[in-house]
Amino acid sequence: MSKWKLVTEFTFDSAHYIRDYDGPCGRMHGHTYTVRLEATSSTLHASEHCPHPVMVADFKSLRWAKKDVTKGGLDHGILNDILPDNYETTAEMIAQYIYDETKKRIPEGVQLKVAVSETPNSWVEYEE
């Protein structure tokens, strides 16, 4: 069976602290987060911007998190104020949050994997 794999990568800048963390990460600090999304599908889809079934998912839908916080993204926001209470602001939980929110914006049946990095040499990946 044929399948397509769409990959996109972007960055956003945000501040956060990890609640009850005994160390520097428990204090407010910032990162330039790098996010890599992989979307895989055996069928192509339309999107809100293109009525023809010619894409796995729209890049605009995948890159929502890079938008400014005032426009619904995560850029230049305080993640502790943005993420719901059931998500902590660790890289693991940020990856899960981006996954959960992105799944709402892409066609059903598209497989998704999200990788998030807070530093150039440390990554976390999340997929279901």
Coordinates of N, CA and C in Angstrom, one line a residue:
M1 N 0.8 -1.2 0.0 CA 0.0 0.0 0.0 C 0.9 1.2 0.0
S2 N 0.5 2.2 -0.8 CA 1.3 3.5 -0.9 C 1.0 4.3 0.4
K3 N 2.0 5.1 0.7 CA 1.7 6.1 1.8 C 2.7 7.2 1.6
W4 N 2.2 8.4 2.2 CA 3.0 9.6 2.1 C 3.4 10.0 3.5
K5 N 4.6 10.6 3.7 CA 5.0 11.1 5.0 C 5.4 12.5 4.8
L6 N 4.7 13.4 5.5 CA 5.0 14.8 5.5 C 5.8 15.1 6.7
V7 N 6.8 15.9 6.6 CA 7.7 16.3 7.7 C 7.8 17.8 7.7
T8 N 7.7 18.4 8.8 CA 7.9 19.9 8.9 C 8.6 20.2 10.3
E9 N 9.3 21.2 10.3 CA 10.1 21.6 11.5 C 10.0 23.1 11.7
F10 N 9.8 23.5 12.9 CA 9.7 25.0 13.2 C 10.2 25.2 14.6
T11 N 10.3 26.5 14.9 CA 10.7 26.9 16.3 C 9.7 27.9 16.8
F12 N 9.7 28.0 18.1 CA 9.0 29.1 18.8 C 9.7 29.4 20.1
D13 N 9.5 30.6 20.6 CA 10.2 31.0 21.9 C 9.1 31.2 22.9
S14 N 9.3 30.5 24.1 CA 8.4 30.6 25.2 C 9.1 30.5 26.5
A15 N 8.5 30.9 27.6 CA 9.0 30.8 28.9 C 8.2 29.8 29.7
H16 N 8.8 29.2 30.7 CA 8.0 28.2 31.6 C 8.8 28.0 32.8
Y17 N 8.2 27.3 33.7 CA 8.9 26.7 34.9 C 8.2 25.4 35.2
I18 N 8.9 24.5 35.8 CA 8.3 23.2 36.2 C 7.9 23.3 37.6
R19 N 6.6 23.1 37.9 CA 6.1 23.2 39.3 C 6.8 22.3 40.2
D20 N 7.1 22.7 41.4 CA 7.7 21.9 42.4 C 9.0 21.2 42.1
Y21 N 9.7 21.8 41.0 CA 11.0 21.2 40.7 C 12.1 21.8 41.6
D22 N 12.9 21.0 42.2 CA 13.9 21.4 43.1 C 15.2 21.7 42.3
G23 N 15.3 22.9 41.7 CA 16.5 23.2 40.9 C 16.1 24.4 40.0
P24 N 17.1 24.7 39.1 CA 16.9 25.9 38.3 C 15.6 25.8 37.4
C25 N 15.2 24.6 37.0 CA 14.1 24.5 36.1 C 12.8 24.8 36.8
G26 N 12.8 24.9 38.1 CA 11.6 25.4 38.9 C 11.4 26.9 38.9
R27 N 12.4 27.6 38.3 CA 12.3 29.0 38.2 C 11.9 29.4 36.8
M28 N 11.2 30.5 36.6 CA 10.9 31.0 35.2 C 12.1 31.1 34.4
H29 N 12.1 30.5 33.2 CA 13.2 30.6 32.2 C 12.6 30.4 30.8
G30 N 13.4 30.6 29.8 CA 12.9 30.5 28.5 C 13.7 29.6 27.6
H31 N 13.1 29.2 26.5 CA 13.8 28.3 25.5 C 13.3 28.7 24.1
T32 N 14.2 28.4 23.2 CA 13.7 28.4 21.8 C 13.5 26.9 21.5
Y33 N 12.2 26.6 21.5 CA 11.8 25.2 21.3 C 11.9 24.9 19.8
T34 N 12.4 23.7 19.4 CA 12.3 23.2 18.1 C 11.3 22.0 18.1
V35 N 10.4 22.1 17.1 CA 9.3 21.1 17.0 C 9.4 20.5 15.6
R36 N 9.4 19.2 15.6 CA 9.4 18.4 14.3 C 8.1 17.5 14.3
L37 N 7.3 17.7 13.3 CA 6.1 16.9 13.1 C 6.2 16.0 11.9
E38 N 5.8 14.8 12.1 CA 5.7 13.8 11.0 C 4.3 13.4 10.9
A39 N 3.7 13.5 9.7 CA 2.3 13.1 9.4 C 2.4 12.1 8.3
T40 N 1.7 11.0 8.5 CA 1.8 9.9 7.6 C 0.3 9.4 7.2
S41 N 0.1 9.2 5.9 CA -1.2 8.8 5.5 C -1.1 7.9 4.2
S42 N -2.1 7.0 4.1 CA -2.2 6.2 2.8 C -3.1 6.9 1.9
T43 N -3.8 8.0 2.3 CA -4.7 8.7 1.4 C -4.4 10.2 1.5
L44 N -4.7 10.9 0.5 CA -4.5 12.4 0.5 C -5.9 13.0 0.8
H45 N -5.8 14.2 1.3 CA -6.9 14.9 1.8 C -7.0 16.4 1.3
A46 N -8.2 16.9 1.4 CA -8.4 18.4 1.2 C -8.1 19.1 2.5
S47 N -8.2 20.4 2.5 CA -8.0 21.2 3.7 C -8.9 22.4 3.7
E48 N -9.0 23.1 4.7 CA -9.8 24.3 4.7 C -9.3 25.4 3.7
H49 N -8.1 25.2 3.3 CA -7.5 26.2 2.3 C -7.4 25.6 0.9
C50 N -7.7 24.3 0.7 CA -7.6 23.7 -0.6 C -8.7 22.6 -0.7
P51 N -9.7 22.7 -1.6 CA -10.8 21.8 -1.6 C -10.5 20.4 -2.2
H52 N -9.3 20.3 -2.8 CA -8.9 19.1 -3.5 C -8.1 18.1 -2.6
P53 N -8.3 16.8 -2.7 CA -7.6 15.9 -1.9 C -6.2 15.7 -2.4
V54 N -5.3 16.6 -2.1 CA -3.9 16.6 -2.7 C -2.8 16.6 -1.6
M55 N -3.2 16.5 -0.3 CA -2.2 16.6 0.7 C -2.4 15.7 1.9
V56 N -1.4 15.3 2.5 CA -1.5 14.5 3.8 C -2.3 15.3 4.8
A57 N -1.7 16.5 5.0 CA -2.3 17.5 6.0 C -1.8 18.9 5.5
D58 N -2.5 19.9 5.8 CA -2.1 21.3 5.4 C -0.9 21.7 6.4
F59 N 0.2 22.2 5.8 CA 1.2 22.7 6.6 C 0.8 23.8 7.6
K60 N -0.2 24.6 7.2 CA -0.7 25.6 8.1 C -1.3 25.0 9.4
S61 N -2.0 23.8 9.2 CA -2.6 23.1 10.3 C -1.5 22.5 11.2
L62 N -0.5 22.1 10.6 CA 0.6 21.4 11.4 C 1.4 22.5 12.2
R63 N 1.6 23.7 11.6 CA 2.5 24.7 12.2 C 1.7 25.7 13.1
W64 N 0.6 25.4 13.6 CA -0.2 26.3 14.4 C 0.6 26.8 15.6
A65 N 1.4 25.9 16.3 CA 2.0 26.3 17.5 C 3.1 27.4 17.3
K66 N 3.6 27.6 16.1 CA 4.6 28.6 15.9 C 4.0 30.0 15.9
K67 N 2.7 30.1 15.8 CA 2.0 31.4 15.8 C 2.2 32.1 17.1
D68 N 2.1 33.5 17.1 CA 2.2 34.2 18.3 C 1.0 33.8 19.3
V69 N 1.3 33.9 20.5 CA 0.4 33.4 21.5 C -1.0 34.2 21.4
T70 N -0.9 35.5 21.0 CA -2.2 36.2 20.8 C -3.0 35.8 19.6
K71 N -2.4 34.9 18.8 CA -3.1 34.4 17.6 C -3.3 32.9 17.7
G72 N -3.3 32.4 18.9 CA -3.6 31.0 19.2 C -2.4 30.0 19.2
G73 N -1.2 30.5 19.1 CA 0.0 29.7 19.1 C 0.6 29.7 20.4
L74 N 1.9 29.3 20.5 CA 2.7 29.2 21.7 C 3.8 30.2 21.7
D75 N 4.1 30.9 20.6 CA 5.3 31.8 20.5 C 5.1 33.0 21.4
H76 N 6.2 33.2 22.2 CA 6.3 34.4 23.1 C 5.2 34.4 24.2
G77 N 4.9 33.2 24.7 CA 3.9 33.1 25.7 C 4.6 32.4 26.9
I78 N 3.9 32.4 28.0 CA 4.3 31.6 29.2 C 3.5 30.3 29.2
L79 N 4.2 29.2 29.0 CA 3.5 28.0 28.8 C 2.7 27.5 30.0
N80 N 3.1 27.9 31.2 CA 2.3 27.6 32.4 C 0.9 28.3 32.4
D81 N 0.8 29.4 31.7 CA -0.4 30.1 31.5 C -1.3 29.6 30.4
I82 N -0.6 28.9 29.4 CA -1.3 28.5 28.2 C -1.8 27.1 28.3
L83 N -0.9 26.2 28.7 CA -1.3 24.7 28.7 C -2.3 24.5 29.8
P84 N -3.3 23.6 29.6 CA -4.3 23.3 30.6 C -3.6 22.7 31.8
D85 N -4.3 22.7 33.0 CA -3.7 22.2 34.2 C -3.2 20.7 34.1
N86 N -3.8 19.9 33.3 CA -3.4 18.5 33.2 C -2.2 18.3 32.4
Y87 N -1.5 19.3 31.9 CA -0.3 19.2 31.2 C 0.8 20.0 32.0
E88 N 1.9 19.4 32.4 CA 3.0 20.1 33.0 C 3.8 20.6 31.9
T89 N 4.8 21.5 32.2 CA 5.5 22.1 31.1 C 6.9 21.5 30.9
T90 N 7.0 20.2 31.1 CA 8.2 19.4 30.7 C 8.1 19.2 29.2
A91 N 9.3 19.0 28.6 CA 9.3 18.7 27.1 C 8.4 17.6 26.8
E92 N 8.3 16.5 27.6 CA 7.4 15.4 27.3 C 5.9 15.8 27.2
M93 N 5.5 16.7 28.2 CA 4.1 17.1 28.2 C 3.8 18.1 27.1
I94 N 4.8 19.0 26.8 CA 4.6 19.9 25.7 C 4.5 19.2 24.4
A95 N 5.3 18.1 24.2 CA 5.1 17.3 23.0 C 3.7 16.7 22.9
Q96 N 3.2 16.2 24.1 CA 1.9 15.6 24.1 C 0.8 16.6 23.8
Y97 N 1.0 17.8 24.4 CA 0.0 18.9 24.2 C 0.0 19.3 22.7
I98 N 1.1 19.5 22.1 CA 1.2 19.8 20.6 C 0.6 18.7 19.8
Y99 N 0.8 17.4 20.2 CA 0.2 16.3 19.5 C -1.3 16.4 19.6
D100 N -1.8 16.5 20.8 CA -3.3 16.5 21.0 C -3.9 17.6 20.3
E101 N -3.4 18.8 20.3 CA -4.0 20.0 19.6 C -3.9 19.8 18.1
T102 N -2.8 19.3 17.6 CA -2.6 19.1 16.2 C -3.5 18.1 15.7
K103 N -3.8 17.0 16.4 CA -4.7 15.9 15.9 C -6.1 16.5 15.7
K104 N -6.5 17.5 16.4 CA -7.8 18.2 16.2 C -7.8 19.0 14.9
R105 N -6.7 19.3 14.3 CA -6.6 20.2 13.2 C -6.3 19.5 11.9
I106 N -6.1 18.2 11.9 CA -5.7 17.4 10.7 C -6.8 16.4 10.4
P107 N -6.8 15.8 9.2 CA -7.8 14.8 8.9 C -7.7 13.6 9.7
E108 N -8.9 13.0 9.9 CA -8.9 11.7 10.7 C -8.1 10.7 9.9
G109 N -7.5 9.8 10.7 CA -6.7 8.7 10.1 C -5.3 9.1 9.7
V110 N -4.9 10.3 9.9 CA -3.5 10.7 9.6 C -2.7 10.3 10.9
Q111 N -1.6 9.6 10.7 CA -0.8 9.2 11.9 C 0.2 10.4 12.1
L112 N 0.4 10.7 13.4 CA 1.2 11.8 13.8 C 2.3 11.5 14.8
K113 N 3.5 12.1 14.6 CA 4.5 12.0 15.6 C 5.1 13.4 15.8
V114 N 5.3 13.7 17.1 CA 5.7 15.0 17.4 C 7.0 14.9 18.2
A115 N 8.1 15.6 17.8 CA 9.3 15.7 18.6 C 9.5 17.1 19.0
V116 N 9.9 17.3 20.3 CA 10.2 18.7 20.8 C 11.6 18.7 21.5
S117 N 12.3 19.8 21.3 CA 13.6 20.0 21.9 C 13.6 21.3 22.6
E118 N 14.1 21.3 23.8 CA 14.4 22.6 24.5 C 15.8 23.1 24.3
T119 N 16.7 22.2 24.0 CA 18.1 22.5 23.8 C 18.5 21.7 22.5
P120 N 19.6 22.1 21.9 CA 20.1 21.5 20.6 C 20.4 20.0 20.7
N121 N 20.7 19.5 21.9 CA 21.1 18.1 22.1 C 20.1 17.2 22.9
S122 N 18.9 17.7 23.1 CA 17.9 16.9 23.9 C 16.6 17.0 23.3
W123 N 16.0 15.8 22.9 CA 14.7 15.7 22.2 C 13.8 14.7 23.0
V124 N 12.5 14.9 22.8 CA 11.5 14.0 23.2 C 10.6 13.8 22.1
E125 N 10.1 12.5 21.9 CA 9.1 12.2 20.8 C 7.9 11.7 21.5
Y126 N 6.7 12.0 20.8 CA 5.5 11.5 21.3 C 4.6 11.1 20.1
E127 N 4.0 9.9 20.2 CA 3.1 9.4 19.2 C 2.2 8.4 19.9
E128 N 1.0 8.2 19.3 CA 0.1 7.1 19.9 C 0.1 6.0 18.9

